[in-house]
Tab-separated table of C-alpha atoms and ligand atoms in Angstrom:
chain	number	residue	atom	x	y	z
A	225	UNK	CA	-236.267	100.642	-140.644
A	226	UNK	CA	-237.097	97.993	-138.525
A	227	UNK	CA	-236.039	94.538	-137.692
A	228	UNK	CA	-238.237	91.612	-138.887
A	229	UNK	CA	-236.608	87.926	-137.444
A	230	UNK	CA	-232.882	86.852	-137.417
A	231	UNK	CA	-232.258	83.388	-139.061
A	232	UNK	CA	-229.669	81.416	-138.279
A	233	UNK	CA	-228.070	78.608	-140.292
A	234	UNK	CA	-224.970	76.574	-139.347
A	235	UNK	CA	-222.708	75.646	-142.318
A	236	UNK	CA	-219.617	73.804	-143.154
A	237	UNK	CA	-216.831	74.172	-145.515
A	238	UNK	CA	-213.589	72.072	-145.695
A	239	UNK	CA	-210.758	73.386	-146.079
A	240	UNK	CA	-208.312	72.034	-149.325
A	241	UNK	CA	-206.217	70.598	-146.825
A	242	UNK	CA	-205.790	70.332	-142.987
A	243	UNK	CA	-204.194	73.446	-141.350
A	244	UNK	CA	-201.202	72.640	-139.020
A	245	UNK	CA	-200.537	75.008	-135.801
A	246	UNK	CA	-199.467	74.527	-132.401
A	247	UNK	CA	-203.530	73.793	-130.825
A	248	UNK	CA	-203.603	71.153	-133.221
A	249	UNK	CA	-204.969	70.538	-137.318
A	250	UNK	CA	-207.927	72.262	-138.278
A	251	UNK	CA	-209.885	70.474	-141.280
A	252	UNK	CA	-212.623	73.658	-142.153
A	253	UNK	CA	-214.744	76.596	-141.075
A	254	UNK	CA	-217.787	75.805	-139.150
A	255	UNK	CA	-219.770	79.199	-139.078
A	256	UNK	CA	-223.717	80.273	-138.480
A	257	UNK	CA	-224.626	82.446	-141.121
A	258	UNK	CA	-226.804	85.192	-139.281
A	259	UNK	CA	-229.616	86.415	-141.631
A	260	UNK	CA	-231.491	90.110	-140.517
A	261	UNK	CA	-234.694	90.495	-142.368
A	262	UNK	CA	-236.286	93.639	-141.972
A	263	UNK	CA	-239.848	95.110	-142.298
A	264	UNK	CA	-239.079	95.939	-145.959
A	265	UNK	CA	-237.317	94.116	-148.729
A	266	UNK	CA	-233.684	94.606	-147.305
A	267	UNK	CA	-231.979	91.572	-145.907
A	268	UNK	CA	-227.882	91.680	-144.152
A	269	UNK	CA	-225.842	89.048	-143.337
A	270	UNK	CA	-223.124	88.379	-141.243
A	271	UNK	CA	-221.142	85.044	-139.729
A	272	UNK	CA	-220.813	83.759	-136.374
A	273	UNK	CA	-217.716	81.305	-135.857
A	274	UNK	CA	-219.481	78.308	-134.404
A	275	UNK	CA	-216.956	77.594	-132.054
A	276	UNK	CA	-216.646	75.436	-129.830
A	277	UNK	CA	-220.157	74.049	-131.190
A	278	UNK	CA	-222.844	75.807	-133.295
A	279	UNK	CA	-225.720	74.497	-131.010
A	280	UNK	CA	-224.270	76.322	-127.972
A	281	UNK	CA	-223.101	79.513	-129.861
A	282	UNK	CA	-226.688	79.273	-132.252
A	283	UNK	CA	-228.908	79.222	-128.052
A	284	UNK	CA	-226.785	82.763	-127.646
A	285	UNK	CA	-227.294	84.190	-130.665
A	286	UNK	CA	-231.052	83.190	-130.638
A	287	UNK	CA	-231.374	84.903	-127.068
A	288	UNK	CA	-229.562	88.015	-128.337
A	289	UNK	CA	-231.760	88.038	-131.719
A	290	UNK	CA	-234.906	88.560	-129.361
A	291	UNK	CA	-233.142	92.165	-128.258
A	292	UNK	CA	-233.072	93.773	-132.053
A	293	UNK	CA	-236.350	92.335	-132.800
A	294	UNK	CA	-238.152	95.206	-133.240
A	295	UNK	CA	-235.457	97.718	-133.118
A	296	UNK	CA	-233.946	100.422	-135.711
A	297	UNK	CA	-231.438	98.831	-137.859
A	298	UNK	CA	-229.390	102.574	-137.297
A	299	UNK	CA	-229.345	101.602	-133.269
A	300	UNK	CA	-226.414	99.235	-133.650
A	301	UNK	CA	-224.470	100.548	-131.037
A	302	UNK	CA	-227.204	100.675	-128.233
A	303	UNK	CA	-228.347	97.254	-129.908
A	304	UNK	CA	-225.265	95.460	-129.262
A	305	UNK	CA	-224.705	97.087	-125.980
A	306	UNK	CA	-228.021	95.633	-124.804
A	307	UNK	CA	-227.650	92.170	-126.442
A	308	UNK	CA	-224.049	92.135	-124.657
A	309	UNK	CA	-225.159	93.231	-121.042
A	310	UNK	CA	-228.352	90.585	-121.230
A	311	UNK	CA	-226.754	87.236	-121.995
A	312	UNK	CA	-223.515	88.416	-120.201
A	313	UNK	CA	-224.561	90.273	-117.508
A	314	UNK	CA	-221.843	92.763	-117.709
A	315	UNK	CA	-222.013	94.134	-114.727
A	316	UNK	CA	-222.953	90.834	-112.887
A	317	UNK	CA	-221.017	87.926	-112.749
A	318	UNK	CA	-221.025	86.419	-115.649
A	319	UNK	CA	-219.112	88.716	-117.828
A	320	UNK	CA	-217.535	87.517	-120.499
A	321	UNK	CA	-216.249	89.578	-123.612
A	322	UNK	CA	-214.298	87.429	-125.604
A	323	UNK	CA	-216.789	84.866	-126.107
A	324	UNK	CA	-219.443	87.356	-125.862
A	325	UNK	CA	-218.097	89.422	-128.985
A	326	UNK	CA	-217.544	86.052	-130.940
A	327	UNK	CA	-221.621	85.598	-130.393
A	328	UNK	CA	-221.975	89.094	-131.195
A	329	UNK	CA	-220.035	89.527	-134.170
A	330	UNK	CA	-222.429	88.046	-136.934
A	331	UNK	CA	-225.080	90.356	-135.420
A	332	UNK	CA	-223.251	93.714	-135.632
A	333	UNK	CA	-221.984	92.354	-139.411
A	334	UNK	CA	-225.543	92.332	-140.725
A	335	UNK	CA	-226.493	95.338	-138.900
A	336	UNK	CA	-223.864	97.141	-141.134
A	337	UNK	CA	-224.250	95.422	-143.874
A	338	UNK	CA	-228.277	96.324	-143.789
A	339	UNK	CA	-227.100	99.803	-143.169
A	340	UNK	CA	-225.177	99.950	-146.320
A	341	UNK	CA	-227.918	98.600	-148.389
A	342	UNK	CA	-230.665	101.193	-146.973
A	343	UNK	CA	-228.284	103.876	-147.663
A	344	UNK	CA	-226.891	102.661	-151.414
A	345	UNK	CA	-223.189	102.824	-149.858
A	346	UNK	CA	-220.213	100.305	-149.431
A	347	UNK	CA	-219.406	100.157	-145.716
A	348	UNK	CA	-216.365	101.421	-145.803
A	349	UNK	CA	-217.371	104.455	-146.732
A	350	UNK	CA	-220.191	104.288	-143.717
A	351	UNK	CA	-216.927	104.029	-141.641
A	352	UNK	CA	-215.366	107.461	-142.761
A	353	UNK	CA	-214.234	106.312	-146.431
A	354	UNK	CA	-210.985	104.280	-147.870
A	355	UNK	CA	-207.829	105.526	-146.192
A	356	UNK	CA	-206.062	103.796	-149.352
A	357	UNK	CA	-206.681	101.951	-152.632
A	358	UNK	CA	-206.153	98.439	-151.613
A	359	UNK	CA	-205.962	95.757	-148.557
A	360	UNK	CA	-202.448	93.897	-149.012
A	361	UNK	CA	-202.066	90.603	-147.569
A	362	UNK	CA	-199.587	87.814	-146.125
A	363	UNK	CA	-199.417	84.674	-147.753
A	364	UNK	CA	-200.323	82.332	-144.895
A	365	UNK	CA	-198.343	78.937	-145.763
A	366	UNK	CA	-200.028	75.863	-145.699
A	367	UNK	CA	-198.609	71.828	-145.339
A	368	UNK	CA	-197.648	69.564	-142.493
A	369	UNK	CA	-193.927	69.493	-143.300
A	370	UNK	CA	-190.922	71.993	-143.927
A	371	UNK	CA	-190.772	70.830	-147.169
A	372	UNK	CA	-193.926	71.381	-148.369
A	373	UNK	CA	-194.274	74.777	-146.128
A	374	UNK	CA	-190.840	76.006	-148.331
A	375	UNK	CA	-192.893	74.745	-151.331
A	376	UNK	CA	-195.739	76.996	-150.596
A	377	UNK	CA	-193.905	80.060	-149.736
A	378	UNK	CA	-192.209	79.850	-152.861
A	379	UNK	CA	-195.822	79.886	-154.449
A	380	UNK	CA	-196.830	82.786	-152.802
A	381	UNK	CA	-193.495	85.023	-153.189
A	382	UNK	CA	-194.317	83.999	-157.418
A	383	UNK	CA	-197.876	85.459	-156.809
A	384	UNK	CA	-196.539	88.490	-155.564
A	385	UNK	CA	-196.341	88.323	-151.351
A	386	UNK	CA	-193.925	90.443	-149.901
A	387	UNK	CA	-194.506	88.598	-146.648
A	388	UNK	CA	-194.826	85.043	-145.491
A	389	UNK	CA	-196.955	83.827	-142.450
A	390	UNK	CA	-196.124	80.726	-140.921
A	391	UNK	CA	-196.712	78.727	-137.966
A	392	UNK	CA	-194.452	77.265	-135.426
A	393	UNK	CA	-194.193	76.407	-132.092
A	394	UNK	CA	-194.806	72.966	-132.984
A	395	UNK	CA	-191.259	71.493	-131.514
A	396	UNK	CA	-187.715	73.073	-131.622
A	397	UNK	CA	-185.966	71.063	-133.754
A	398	UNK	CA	-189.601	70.965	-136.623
A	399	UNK	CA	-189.277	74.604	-136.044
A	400	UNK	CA	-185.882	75.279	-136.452
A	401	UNK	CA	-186.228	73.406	-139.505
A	402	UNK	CA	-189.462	74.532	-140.828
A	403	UNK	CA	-188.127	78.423	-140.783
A	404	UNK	CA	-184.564	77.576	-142.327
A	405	UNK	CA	-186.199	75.801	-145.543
A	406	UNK	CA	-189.143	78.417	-145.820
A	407	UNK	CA	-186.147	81.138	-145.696
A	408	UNK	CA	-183.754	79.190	-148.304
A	409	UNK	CA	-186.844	79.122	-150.472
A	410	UNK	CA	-188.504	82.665	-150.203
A	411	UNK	CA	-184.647	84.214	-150.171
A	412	UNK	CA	-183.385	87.310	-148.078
A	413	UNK	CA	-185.801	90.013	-148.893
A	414	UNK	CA	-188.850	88.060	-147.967
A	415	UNK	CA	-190.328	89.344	-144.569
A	416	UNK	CA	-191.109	86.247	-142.671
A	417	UNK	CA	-193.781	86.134	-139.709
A	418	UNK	CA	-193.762	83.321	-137.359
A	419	UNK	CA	-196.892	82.422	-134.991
A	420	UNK	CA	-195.893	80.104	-131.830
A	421	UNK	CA	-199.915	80.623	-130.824
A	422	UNK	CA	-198.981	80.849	-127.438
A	423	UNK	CA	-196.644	77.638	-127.315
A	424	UNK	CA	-193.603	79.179	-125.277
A	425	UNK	CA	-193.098	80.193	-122.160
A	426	UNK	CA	-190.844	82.841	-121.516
A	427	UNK	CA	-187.466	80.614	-121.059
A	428	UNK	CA	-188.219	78.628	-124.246
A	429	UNK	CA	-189.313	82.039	-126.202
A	430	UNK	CA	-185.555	83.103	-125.396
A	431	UNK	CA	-184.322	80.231	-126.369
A	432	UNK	CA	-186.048	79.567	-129.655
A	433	UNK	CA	-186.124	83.201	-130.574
A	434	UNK	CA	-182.188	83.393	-130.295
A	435	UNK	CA	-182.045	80.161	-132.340
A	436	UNK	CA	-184.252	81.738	-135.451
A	437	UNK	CA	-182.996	85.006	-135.613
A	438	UNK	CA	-180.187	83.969	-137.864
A	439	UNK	CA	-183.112	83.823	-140.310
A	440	UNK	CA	-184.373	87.048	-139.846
A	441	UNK	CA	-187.941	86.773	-138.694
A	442	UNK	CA	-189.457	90.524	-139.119
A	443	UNK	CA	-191.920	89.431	-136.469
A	444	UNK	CA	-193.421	86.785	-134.089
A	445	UNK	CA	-196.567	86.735	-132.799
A	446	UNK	CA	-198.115	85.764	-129.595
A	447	UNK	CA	-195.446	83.457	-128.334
A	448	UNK	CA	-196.922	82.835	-125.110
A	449	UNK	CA	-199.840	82.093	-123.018
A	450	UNK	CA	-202.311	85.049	-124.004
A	451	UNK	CA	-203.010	85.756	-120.078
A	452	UNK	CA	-199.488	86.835	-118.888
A	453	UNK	CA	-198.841	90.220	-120.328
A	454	UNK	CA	-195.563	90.440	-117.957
A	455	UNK	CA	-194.504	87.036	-120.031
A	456	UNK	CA	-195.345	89.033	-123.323
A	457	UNK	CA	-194.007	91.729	-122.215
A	458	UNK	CA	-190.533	89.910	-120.565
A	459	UNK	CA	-190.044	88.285	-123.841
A	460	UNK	CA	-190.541	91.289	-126.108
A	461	UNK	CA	-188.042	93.272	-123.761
A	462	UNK	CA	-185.306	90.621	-124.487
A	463	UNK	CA	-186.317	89.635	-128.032
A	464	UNK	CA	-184.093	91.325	-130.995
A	465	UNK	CA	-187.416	90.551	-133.261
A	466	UNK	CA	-190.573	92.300	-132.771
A	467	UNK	CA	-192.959	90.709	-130.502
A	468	UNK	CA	-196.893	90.875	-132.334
A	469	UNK	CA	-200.025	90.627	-129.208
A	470	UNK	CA	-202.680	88.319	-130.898
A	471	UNK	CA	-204.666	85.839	-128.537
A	472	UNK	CA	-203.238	88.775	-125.193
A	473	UNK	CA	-205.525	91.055	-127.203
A	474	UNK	CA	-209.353	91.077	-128.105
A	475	UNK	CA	-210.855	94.309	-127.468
A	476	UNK	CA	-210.409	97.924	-127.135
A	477	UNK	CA	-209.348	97.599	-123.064
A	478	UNK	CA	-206.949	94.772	-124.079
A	479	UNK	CA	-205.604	97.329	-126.357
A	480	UNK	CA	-205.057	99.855	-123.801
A	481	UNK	CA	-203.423	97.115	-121.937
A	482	UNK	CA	-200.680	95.904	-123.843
A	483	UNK	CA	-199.899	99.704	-125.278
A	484	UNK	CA	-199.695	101.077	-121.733
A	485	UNK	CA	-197.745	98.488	-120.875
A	486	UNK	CA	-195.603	98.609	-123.912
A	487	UNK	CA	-195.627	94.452	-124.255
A	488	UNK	CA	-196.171	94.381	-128.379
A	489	UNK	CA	-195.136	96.206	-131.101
A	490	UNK	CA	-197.994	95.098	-133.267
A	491	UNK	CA	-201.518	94.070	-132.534
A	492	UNK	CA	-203.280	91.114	-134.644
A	493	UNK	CA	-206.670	91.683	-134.095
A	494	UNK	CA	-210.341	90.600	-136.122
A	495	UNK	CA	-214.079	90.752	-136.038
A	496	UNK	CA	-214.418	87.705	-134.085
A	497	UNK	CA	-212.181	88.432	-131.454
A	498	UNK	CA	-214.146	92.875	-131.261
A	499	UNK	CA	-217.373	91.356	-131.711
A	500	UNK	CA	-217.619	93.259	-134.967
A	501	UNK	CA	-216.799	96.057	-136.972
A	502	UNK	CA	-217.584	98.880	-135.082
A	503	UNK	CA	-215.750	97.334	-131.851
A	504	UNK	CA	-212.341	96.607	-134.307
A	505	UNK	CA	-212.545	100.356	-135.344
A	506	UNK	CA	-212.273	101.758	-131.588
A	507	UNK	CA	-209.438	99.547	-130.862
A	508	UNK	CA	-207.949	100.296	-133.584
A	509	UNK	CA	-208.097	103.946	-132.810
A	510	UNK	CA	-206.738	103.038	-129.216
A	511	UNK	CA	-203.815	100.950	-130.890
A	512	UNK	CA	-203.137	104.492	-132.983
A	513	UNK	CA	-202.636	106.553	-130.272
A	514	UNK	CA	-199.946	104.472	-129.080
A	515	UNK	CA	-198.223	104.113	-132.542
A	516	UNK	CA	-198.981	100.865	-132.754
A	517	UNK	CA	-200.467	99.298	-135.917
A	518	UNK	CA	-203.355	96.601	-136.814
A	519	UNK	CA	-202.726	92.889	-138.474
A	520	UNK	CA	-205.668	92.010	-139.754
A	521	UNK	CA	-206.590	88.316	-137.857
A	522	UNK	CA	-208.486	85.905	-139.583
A	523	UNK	CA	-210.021	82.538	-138.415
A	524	UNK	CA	-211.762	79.828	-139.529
A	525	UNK	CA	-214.195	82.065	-141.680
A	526	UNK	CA	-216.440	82.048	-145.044
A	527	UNK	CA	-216.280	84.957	-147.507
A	528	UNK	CA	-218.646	86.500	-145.606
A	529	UNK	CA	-215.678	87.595	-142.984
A	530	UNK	CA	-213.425	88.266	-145.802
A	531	UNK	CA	-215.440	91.045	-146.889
A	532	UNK	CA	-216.211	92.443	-143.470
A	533	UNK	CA	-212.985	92.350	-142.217
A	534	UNK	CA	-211.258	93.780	-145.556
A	535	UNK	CA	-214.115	97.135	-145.108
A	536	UNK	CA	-212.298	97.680	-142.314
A	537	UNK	CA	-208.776	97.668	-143.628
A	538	UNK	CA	-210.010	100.015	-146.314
A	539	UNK	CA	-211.031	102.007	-142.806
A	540	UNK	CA	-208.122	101.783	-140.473
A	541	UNK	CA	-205.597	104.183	-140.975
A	542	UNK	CA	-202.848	102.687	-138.857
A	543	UNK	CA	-203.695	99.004	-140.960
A	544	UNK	CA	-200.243	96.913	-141.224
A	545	UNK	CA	-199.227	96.543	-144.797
A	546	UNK	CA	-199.132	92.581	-144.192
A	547	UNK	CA	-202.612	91.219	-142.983
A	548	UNK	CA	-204.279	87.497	-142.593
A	549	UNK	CA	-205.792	86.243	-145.435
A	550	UNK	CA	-208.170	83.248	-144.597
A	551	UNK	CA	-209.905	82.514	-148.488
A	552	UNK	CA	-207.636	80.689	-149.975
A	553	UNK	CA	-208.389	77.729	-147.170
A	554	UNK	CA	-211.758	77.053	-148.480
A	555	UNK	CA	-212.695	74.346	-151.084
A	556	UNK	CA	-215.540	76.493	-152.071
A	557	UNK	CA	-216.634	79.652	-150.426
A	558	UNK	CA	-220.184	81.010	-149.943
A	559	UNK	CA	-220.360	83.900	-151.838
A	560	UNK	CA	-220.612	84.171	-155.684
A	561	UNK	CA	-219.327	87.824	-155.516
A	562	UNK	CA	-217.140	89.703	-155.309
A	563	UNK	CA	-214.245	87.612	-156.197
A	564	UNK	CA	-211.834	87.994	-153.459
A	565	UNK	CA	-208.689	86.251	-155.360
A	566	UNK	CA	-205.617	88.621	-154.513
A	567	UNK	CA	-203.797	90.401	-157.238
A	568	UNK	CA	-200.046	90.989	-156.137
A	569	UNK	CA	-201.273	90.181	-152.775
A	570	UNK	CA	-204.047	92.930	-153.199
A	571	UNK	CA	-207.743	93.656	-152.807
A	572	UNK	CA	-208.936	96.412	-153.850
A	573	UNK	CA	-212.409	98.218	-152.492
A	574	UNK	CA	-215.380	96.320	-152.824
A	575	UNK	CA	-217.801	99.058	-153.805
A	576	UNK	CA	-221.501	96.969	-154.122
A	577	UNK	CA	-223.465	98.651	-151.461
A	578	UNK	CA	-223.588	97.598	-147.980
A	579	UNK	CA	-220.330	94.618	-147.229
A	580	UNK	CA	-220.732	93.927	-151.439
A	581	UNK	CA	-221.208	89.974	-151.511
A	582	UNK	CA	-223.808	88.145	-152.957
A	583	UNK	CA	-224.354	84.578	-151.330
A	584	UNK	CA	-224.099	81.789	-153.676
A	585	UNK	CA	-226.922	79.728	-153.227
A	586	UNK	CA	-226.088	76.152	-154.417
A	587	UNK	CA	-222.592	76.908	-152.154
A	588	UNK	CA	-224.835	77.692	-149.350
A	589	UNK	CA	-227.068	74.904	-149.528
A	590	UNK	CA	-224.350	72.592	-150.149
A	591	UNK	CA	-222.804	74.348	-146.380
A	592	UNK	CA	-225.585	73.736	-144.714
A	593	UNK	CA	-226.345	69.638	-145.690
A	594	UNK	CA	-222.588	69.191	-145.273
A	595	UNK	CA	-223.034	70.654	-141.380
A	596	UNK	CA	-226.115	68.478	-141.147
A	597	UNK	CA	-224.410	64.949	-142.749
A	598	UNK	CA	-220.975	65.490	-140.669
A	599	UNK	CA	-222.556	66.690	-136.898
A	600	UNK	CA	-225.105	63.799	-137.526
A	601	UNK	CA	-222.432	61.247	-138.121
A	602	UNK	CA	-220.539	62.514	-135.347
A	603	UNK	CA	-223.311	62.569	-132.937
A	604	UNK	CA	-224.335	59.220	-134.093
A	605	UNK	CA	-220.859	57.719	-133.981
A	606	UNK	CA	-220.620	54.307	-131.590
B	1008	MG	MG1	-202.012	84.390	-134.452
């Protein structure tokens, strides 16, 4: 079956309230929905993160869309290794695989979700079938201060998480703070993750890290600058908590990296980071062989990602027990179906052939004037 024309339409959706982390606040998900219509009826989607603007990630995607035109939907690997290698140049001098698997991504999601649809199956089944019953998830704690971050922990502990997510690395003494209330609310047997996003060096890692652990942290993840693997890997060394490699890490060769170097003892990785499905799978695989598991990542994503990236939980067999869980951010997502509200911190499979959503259309529309009103006001702004 062959490929008709890739559309491509940016949307917007806020979030219910700003999301506070060390790179700053974060107010919603700005994404290009990538649309792959074929010669026949079927139709996949995927999502791009528009990041840093959807004009400049929308020119890539447009160039790479002129590469599949034409082509077997069933190609995907050759496709994407061809889109990659012509608006990178991967052996020339312009490669660039992070941002080059963040254009990709959207791409290599519709490819498999078109798959899916031809062949009548769910894609995680297309991926070598559910390795269990159901996706569980972190609750990822929202608010500015420690007291509302305790206040939402203690919501999602009642709603059944086992494990709390929560950034830091936002000052020592907000920190420090920030982790004691969350722990006085969640209690003892809470696990509770903390994410610095890269805002210590090795000295204040030490420093901070011996300060929290009174609290029991069961992990913290990529707690500094994502090029040093010898920093990662000096602070992990020291650390009594578990060091997690999530910005250090974005591909299968990252993988390899930080496992042969033994500098994490988890890896966060997502479709954005692997460029898609099929990319997360082989690093995943690489992660395996080193006894390492994955943490699902999420970003600033629609529905669409939700259901992508949760095939692929269904697929991994070394998948954490405690992934990212980006949904709950939206005001109001995309798709009309599945739901995707947890149950005890759950998902279970999402069996509608190919990735199982249906878009919702007055969401959709509503995404895409919302994109148009706020990047016009912007761009218009004295
Ligand atoms: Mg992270």
């Amino acid at each position: 079956m062959k490929i008709r024309e890739v559309l491509i339409t940016p949307l917007l959706v806020p979030y219910a309230q700003p999301y506070y982390w060390s790179q700053g606040v974060t107010l919603g998900a700005e994404v290009l929905l990538i649309e792959i219509r074929t010669e026949s009826e079927f139709v996949g989607f995927g999502e791009c993160l528009a990041t840093p603007t959807a004009t400049g990630v929308q020119a890539f995607v447009e160039e790479a869309a002129k590469h599949i035109t034409g082509e077997s939907i069933f190609d995907r690997e050759r496709l994407m290794a061809t889109c990659y290698q012509s608006l990178f140049q991967f052996r020339g001098n312009c490669s660039a695989p992070r941002f080059g698997g963040q254009v990709l991504a959207g791409l290599e999601m519709a490819l498999w979700d078109l798959q899916g649809k031809v062949l009548n199956r769910p894609v995680y089944e297309l991926l070598g079938g559910a390795q269990r019953a159901y996706v569980e998830y972190f609750g990822f704690i929202q608010g500015s201060e420690p007291e509302a971050l305790a206040k939402d922990a203690t919501a999602f502990v009642q709603r059944g998480h086992r494990t709390i997510y929560c950034k830091v690395g936002r000052g020592d003494e907000l920190d420090f703070e920030i982790v004691r209330q969350v722990r006085e609310a969640v209690g003892p047997d809470i696990r509770l993750r903390l994410d610095p996003n890269e805002a210590w060096d090795v000295l204040s890692a030490r420093r901070m890290i011996n300060r929290l652990k009174v609290f029991n942290p069961e992990m913290i993840e990529q707690p500094c600058d994502h090029r040093s693997l010898s920093a990662l890997k000096q602070i992990k060394d020291s650390s009594p908590i578990p060091i997690a490699a999530d910005q250090s890490v974005f591909n299968a060769d990252d993988v390899l990296q930080v496992t042969q170097m033994q500098a994490a003892d988890l890896i966060t990785l997502g479709l954005h980071e692997t460029g898609g499905i099929g990319p997360l799978m082989k690093a995943a695989d690489v992660a395996k062989k080193a006894g390492l598991n994955i943490c699902l990542h999420g970003l600033y994503e629609t529905g669409i990602t939700t259901c992508a990236a949760h095939h692929a939980g269904l697929a991994i067999s070394n998948l954490d027990d405690a992934n990212q869980y980006m949904n709950h951010l939206l005001t109001a997502d995309v798709i009309a179906s599945p739901s995707l509200t947890l149950s005890e911190a759950k998902l279970g499979p999402i069996d509608a052939p190919g990735l199982g959503f249906e878009l919702d259309l007055d969401a959709l529309r509503q995404a895409k004037a919302r994109h148009v009103e706020y990047f016009s006001a912007v761009n218009n702004a004295p």
